[in-house]
mmCIF file with all atom_site columns, C-alpha atoms in Angstrom:
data_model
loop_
_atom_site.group_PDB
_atom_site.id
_atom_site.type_symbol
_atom_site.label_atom_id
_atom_site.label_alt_id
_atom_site.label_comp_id
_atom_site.label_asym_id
_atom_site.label_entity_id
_atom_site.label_seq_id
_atom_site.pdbx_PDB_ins_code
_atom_site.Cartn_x
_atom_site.Cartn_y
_atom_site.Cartn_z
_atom_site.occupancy
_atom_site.B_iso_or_equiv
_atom_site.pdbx_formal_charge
_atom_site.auth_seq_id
_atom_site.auth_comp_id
_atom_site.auth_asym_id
_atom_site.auth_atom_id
_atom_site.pdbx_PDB_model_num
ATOM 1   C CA . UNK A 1 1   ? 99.092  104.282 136.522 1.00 0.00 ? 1   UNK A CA 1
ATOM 2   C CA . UNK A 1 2   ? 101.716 101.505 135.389 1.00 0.00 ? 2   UNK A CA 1
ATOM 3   C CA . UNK A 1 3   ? 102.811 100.733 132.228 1.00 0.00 ? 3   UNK A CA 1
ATOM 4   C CA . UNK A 1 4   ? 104.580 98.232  131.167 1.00 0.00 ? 4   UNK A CA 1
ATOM 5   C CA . UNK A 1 5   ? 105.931 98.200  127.124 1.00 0.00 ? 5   UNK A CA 1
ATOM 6   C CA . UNK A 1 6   ? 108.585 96.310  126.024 1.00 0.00 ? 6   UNK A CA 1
ATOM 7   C CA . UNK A 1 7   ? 110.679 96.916  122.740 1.00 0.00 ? 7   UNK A CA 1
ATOM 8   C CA . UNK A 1 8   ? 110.593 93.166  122.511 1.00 0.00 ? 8   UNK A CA 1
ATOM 9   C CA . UNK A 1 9   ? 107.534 90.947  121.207 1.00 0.00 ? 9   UNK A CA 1
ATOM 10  C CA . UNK A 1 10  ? 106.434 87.327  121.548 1.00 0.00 ? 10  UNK A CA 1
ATOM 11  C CA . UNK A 1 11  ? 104.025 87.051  118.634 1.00 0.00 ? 11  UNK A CA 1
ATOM 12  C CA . UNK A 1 12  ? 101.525 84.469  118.246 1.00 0.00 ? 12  UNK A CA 1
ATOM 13  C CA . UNK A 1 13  ? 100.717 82.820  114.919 1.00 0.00 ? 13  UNK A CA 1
ATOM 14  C CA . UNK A 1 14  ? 96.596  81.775  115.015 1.00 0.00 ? 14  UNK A CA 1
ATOM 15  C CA . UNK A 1 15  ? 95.829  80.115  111.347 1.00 0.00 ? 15  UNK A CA 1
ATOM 16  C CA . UNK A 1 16  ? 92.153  81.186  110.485 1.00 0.00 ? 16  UNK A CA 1
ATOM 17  C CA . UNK A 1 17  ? 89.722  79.075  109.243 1.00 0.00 ? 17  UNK A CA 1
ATOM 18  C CA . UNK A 1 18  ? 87.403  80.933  106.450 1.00 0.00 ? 18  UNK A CA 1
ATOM 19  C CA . UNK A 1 19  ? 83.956  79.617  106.370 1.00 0.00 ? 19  UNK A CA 1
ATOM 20  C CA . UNK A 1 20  ? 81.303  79.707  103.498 1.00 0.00 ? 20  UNK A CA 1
ATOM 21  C CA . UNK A 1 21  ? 79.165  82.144  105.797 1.00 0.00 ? 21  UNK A CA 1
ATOM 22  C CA . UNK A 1 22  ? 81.883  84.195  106.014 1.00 0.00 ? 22  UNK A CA 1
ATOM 23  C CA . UNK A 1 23  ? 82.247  85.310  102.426 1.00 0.00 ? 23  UNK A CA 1
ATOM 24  C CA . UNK A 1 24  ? 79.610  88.379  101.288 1.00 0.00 ? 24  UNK A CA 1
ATOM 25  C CA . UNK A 1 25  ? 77.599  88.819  98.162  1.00 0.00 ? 25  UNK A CA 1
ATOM 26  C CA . UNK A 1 26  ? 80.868  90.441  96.657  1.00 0.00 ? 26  UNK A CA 1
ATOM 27  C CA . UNK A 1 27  ? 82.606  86.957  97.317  1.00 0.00 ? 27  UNK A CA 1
ATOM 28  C CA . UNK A 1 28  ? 85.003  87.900  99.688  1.00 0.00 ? 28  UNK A CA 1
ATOM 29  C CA . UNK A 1 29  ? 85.201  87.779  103.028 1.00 0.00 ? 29  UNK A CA 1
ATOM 30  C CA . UNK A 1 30  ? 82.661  90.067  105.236 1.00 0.00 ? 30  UNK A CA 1
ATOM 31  C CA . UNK A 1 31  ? 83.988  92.896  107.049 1.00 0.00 ? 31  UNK A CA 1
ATOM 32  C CA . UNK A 1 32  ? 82.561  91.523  110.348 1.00 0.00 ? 32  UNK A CA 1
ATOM 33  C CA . UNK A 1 33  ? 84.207  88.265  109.931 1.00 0.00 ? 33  UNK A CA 1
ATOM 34  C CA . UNK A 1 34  ? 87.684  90.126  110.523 1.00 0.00 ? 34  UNK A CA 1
ATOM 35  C CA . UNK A 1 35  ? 86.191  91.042  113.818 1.00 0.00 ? 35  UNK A CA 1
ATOM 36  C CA . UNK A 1 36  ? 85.819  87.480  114.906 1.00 0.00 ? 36  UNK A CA 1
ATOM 37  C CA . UNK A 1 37  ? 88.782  86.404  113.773 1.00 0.00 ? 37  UNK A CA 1
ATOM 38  C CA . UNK A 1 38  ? 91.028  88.647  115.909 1.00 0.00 ? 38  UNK A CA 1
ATOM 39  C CA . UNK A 1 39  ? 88.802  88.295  119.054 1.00 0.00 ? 39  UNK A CA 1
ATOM 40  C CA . UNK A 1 40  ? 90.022  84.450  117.834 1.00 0.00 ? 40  UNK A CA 1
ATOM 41  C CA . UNK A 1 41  ? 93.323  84.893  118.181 1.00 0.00 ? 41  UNK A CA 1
ATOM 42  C CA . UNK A 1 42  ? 93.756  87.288  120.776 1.00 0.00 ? 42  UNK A CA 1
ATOM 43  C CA . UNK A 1 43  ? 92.278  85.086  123.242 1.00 0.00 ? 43  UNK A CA 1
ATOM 44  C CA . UNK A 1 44  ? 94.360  82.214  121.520 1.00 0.00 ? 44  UNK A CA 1
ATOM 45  C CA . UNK A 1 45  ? 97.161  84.702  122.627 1.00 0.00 ? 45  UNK A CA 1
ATOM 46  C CA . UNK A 1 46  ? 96.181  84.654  125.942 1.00 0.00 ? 46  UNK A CA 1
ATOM 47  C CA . UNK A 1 47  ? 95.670  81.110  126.231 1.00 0.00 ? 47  UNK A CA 1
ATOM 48  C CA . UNK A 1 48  ? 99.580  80.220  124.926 1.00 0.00 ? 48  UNK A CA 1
ATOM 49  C CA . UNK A 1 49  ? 101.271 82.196  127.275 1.00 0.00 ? 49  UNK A CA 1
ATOM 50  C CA . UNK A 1 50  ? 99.197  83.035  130.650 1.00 0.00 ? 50  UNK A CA 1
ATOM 51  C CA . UNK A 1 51  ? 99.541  80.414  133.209 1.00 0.00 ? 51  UNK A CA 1
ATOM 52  C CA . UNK A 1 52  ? 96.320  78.165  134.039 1.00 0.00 ? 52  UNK A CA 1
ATOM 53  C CA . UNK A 1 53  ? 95.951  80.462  137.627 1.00 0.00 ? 53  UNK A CA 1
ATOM 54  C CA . UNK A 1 54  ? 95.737  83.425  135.380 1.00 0.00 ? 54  UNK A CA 1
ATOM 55  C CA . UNK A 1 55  ? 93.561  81.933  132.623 1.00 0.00 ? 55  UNK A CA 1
ATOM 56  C CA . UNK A 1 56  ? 91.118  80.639  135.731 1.00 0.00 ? 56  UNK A CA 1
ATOM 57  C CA . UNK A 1 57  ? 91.094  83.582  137.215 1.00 0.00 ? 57  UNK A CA 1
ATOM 58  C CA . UNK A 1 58  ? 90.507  86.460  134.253 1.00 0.00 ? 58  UNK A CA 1
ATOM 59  C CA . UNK A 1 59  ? 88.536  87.239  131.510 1.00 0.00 ? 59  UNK A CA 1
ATOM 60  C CA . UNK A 1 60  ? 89.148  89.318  128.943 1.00 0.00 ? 60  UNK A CA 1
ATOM 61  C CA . UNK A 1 61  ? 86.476  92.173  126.753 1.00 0.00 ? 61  UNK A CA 1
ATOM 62  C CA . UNK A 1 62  ? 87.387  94.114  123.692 1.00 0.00 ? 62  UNK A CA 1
ATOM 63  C CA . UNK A 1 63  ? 87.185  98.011  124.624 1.00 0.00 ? 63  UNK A CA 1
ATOM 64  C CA . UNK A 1 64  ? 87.872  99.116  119.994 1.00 0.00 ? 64  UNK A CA 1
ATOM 65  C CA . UNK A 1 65  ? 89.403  97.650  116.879 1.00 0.00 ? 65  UNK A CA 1
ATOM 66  C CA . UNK A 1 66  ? 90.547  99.819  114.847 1.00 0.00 ? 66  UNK A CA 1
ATOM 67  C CA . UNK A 1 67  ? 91.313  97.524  111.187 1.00 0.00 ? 67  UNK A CA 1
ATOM 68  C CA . UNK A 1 68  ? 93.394  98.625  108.269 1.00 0.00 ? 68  UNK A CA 1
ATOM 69  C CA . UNK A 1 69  ? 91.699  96.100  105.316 1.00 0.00 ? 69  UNK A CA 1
ATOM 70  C CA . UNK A 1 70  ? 94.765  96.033  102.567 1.00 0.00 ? 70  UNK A CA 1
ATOM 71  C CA . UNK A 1 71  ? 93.478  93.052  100.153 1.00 0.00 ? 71  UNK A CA 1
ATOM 72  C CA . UNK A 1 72  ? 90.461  91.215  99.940  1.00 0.00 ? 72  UNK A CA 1
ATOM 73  C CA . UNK A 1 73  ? 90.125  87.504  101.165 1.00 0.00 ? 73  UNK A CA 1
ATOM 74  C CA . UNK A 1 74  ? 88.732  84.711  99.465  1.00 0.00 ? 74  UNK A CA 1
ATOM 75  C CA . UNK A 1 75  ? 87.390  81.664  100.580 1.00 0.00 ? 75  UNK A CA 1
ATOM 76  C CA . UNK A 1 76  ? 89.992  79.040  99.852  1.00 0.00 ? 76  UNK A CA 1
ATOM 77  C CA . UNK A 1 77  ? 93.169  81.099  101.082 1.00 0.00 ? 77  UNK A CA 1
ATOM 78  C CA . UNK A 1 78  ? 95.331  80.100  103.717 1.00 0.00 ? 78  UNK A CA 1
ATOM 79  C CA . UNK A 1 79  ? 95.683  82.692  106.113 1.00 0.00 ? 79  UNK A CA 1
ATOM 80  C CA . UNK A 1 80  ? 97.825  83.488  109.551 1.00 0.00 ? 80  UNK A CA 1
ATOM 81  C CA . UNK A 1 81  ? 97.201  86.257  112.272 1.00 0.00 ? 81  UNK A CA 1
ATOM 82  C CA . UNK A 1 82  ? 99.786  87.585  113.966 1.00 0.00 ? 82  UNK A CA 1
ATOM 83  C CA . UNK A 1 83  ? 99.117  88.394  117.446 1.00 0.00 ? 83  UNK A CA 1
ATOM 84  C CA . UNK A 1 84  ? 101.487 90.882  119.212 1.00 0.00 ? 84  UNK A CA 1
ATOM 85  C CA . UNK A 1 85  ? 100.462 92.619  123.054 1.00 0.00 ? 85  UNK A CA 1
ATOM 86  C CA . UNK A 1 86  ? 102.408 96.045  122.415 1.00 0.00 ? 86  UNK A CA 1
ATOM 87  C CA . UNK A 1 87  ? 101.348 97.300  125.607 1.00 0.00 ? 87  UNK A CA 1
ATOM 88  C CA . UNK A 1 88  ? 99.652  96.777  129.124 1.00 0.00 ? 88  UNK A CA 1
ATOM 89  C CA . UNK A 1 89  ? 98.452  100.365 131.127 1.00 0.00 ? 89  UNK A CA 1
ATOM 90  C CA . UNK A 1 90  ? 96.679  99.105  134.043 1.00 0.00 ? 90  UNK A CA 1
ATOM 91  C CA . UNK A 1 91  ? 93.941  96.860  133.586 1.00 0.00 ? 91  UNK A CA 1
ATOM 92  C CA . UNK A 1 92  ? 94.092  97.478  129.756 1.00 0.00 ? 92  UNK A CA 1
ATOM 93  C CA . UNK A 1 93  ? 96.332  95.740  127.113 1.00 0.00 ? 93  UNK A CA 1
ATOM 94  C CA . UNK A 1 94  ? 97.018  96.810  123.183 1.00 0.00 ? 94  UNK A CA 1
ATOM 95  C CA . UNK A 1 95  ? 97.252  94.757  120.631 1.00 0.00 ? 95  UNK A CA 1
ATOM 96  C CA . UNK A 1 96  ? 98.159  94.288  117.237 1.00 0.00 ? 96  UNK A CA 1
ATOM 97  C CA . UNK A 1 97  ? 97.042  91.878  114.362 1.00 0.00 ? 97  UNK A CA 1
ATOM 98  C CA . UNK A 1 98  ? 98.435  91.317  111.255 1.00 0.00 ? 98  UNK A CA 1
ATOM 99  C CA . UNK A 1 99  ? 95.949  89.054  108.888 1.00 0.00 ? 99  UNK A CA 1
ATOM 100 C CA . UNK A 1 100 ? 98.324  87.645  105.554 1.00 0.00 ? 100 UNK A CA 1
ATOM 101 C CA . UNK A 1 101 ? 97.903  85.445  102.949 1.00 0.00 ? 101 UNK A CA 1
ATOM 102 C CA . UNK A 1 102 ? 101.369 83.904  103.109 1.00 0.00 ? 102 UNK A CA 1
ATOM 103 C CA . UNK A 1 103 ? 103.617 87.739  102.415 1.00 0.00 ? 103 UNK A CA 1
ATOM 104 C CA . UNK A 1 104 ? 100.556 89.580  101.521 1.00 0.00 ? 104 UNK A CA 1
ATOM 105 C CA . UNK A 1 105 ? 99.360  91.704  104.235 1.00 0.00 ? 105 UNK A CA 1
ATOM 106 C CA . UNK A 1 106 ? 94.975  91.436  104.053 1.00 0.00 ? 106 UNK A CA 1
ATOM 107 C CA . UNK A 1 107 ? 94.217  93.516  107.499 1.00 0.00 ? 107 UNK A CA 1
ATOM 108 C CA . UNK A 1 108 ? 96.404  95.672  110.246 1.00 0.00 ? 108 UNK A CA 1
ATOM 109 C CA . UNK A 1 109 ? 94.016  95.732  113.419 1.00 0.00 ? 109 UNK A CA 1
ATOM 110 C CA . UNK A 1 110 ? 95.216  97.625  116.488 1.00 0.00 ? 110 UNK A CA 1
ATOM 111 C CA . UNK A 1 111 ? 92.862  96.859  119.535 1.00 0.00 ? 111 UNK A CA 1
ATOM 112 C CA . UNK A 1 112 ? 92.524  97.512  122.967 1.00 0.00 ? 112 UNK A CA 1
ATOM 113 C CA . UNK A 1 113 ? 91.390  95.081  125.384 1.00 0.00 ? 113 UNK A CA 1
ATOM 114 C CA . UNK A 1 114 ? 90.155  95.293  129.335 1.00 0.00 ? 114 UNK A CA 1
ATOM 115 C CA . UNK A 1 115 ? 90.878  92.022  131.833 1.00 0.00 ? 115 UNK A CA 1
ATOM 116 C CA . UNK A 1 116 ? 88.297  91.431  134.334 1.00 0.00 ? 116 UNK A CA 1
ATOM 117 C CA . UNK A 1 117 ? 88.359  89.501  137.220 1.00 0.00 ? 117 UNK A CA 1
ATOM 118 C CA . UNK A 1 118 ? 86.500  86.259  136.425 1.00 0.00 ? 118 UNK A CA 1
ATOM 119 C CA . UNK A 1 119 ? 84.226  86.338  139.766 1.00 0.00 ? 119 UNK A CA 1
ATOM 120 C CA . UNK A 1 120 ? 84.101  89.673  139.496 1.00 0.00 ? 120 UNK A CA 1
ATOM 121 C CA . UNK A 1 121 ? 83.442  91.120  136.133 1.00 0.00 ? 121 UNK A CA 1
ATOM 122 C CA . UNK A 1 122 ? 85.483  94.179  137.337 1.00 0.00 ? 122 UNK A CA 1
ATOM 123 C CA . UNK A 1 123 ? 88.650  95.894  136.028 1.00 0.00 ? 123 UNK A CA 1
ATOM 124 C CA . UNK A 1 124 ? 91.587  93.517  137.413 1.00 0.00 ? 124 UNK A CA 1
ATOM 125 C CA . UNK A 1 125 ? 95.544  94.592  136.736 1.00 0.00 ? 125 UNK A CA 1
ATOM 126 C CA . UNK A 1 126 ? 97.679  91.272  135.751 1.00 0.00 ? 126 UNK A CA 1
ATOM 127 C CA . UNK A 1 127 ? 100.314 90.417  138.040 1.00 0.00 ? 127 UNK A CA 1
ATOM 128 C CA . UNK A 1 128 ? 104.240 91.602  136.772 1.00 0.00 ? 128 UNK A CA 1
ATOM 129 C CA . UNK A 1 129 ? 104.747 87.762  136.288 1.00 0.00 ? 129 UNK A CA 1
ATOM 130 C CA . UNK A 1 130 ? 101.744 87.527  134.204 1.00 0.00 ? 130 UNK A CA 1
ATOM 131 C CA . UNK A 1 131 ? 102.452 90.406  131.603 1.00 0.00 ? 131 UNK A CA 1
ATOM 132 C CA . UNK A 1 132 ? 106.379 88.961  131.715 1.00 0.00 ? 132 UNK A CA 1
ATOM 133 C CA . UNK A 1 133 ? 105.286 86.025  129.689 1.00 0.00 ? 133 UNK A CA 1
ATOM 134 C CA . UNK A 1 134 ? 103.768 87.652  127.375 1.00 0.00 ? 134 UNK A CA 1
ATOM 135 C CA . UNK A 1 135 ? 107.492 89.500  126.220 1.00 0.00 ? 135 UNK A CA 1
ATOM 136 C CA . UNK A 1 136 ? 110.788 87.861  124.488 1.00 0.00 ? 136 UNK A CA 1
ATOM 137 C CA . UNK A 1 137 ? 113.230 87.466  126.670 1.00 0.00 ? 137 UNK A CA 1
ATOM 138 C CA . UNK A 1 138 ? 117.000 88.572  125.876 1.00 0.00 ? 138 UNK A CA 1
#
């Protein structure tokens, strides 16, 4: 099986946009709403950096989130995912999201993701080229 990890990141900033329906009767945000949020900006991930061949071509399902919830969230605060791929193994790819409010750190998610093949809906391994793009260069 090939892996590919690299020591070296591009991360992807995704600002979140908190809704009314997203806050519970505790007034904070809903656990579920996290959820959303990092299917949000995973795929906004994948959007940035795979090329339009790659973005026609594949589809992408979550396979487990695993979330970390540090601080509550309110309803006016400004808040930024990071997005970083840590690693692809064959047709899989792992994840990580950090949710702040500017320094504070609100949710750690770690998630694994499968790409299908758009026509398909099977399995599909991302070219070399493709998973390049998604890693800092020196």
């Amino acid at each position: 099986m090939t892996e590919f990890v690299s020591p070296k990141f591009a991360s992807h900033s995704f600002a979140i946009a908190i809704d009314a329906s997203d806050i519970d009767f505790m007034g904070h945000v809903n656990n579920a709403s996290y959820l959303k949020w990092v299917q949000d900006a995973v795929v906004s991930h994948w959007q940035r950096f795979a090329p339009s061949e790659a973005l026609a071509t594949h589809a992408w399902v979550a396979l487990k989130h695993e979330i970390t919830y540090r601080k509550p969230t309110f309803l006016d605060d400004e808040v930024i995912a990071t997005v970083l791929l840590e690693k692809v193994q064959g047709a899989r790819a792992f994840y990580e999201t950090i949710i702040r409010r500017g320094e504070e750190v609100l949710a750690e998610v770690k998630s694994s993701w499968c790409c299908l093949d758009a026509t398909t809906m099977r399995p599909a391994r991302l070219a070399r080229d493709v998973i390049d793009r998604f890693f800092a260069k020196d």
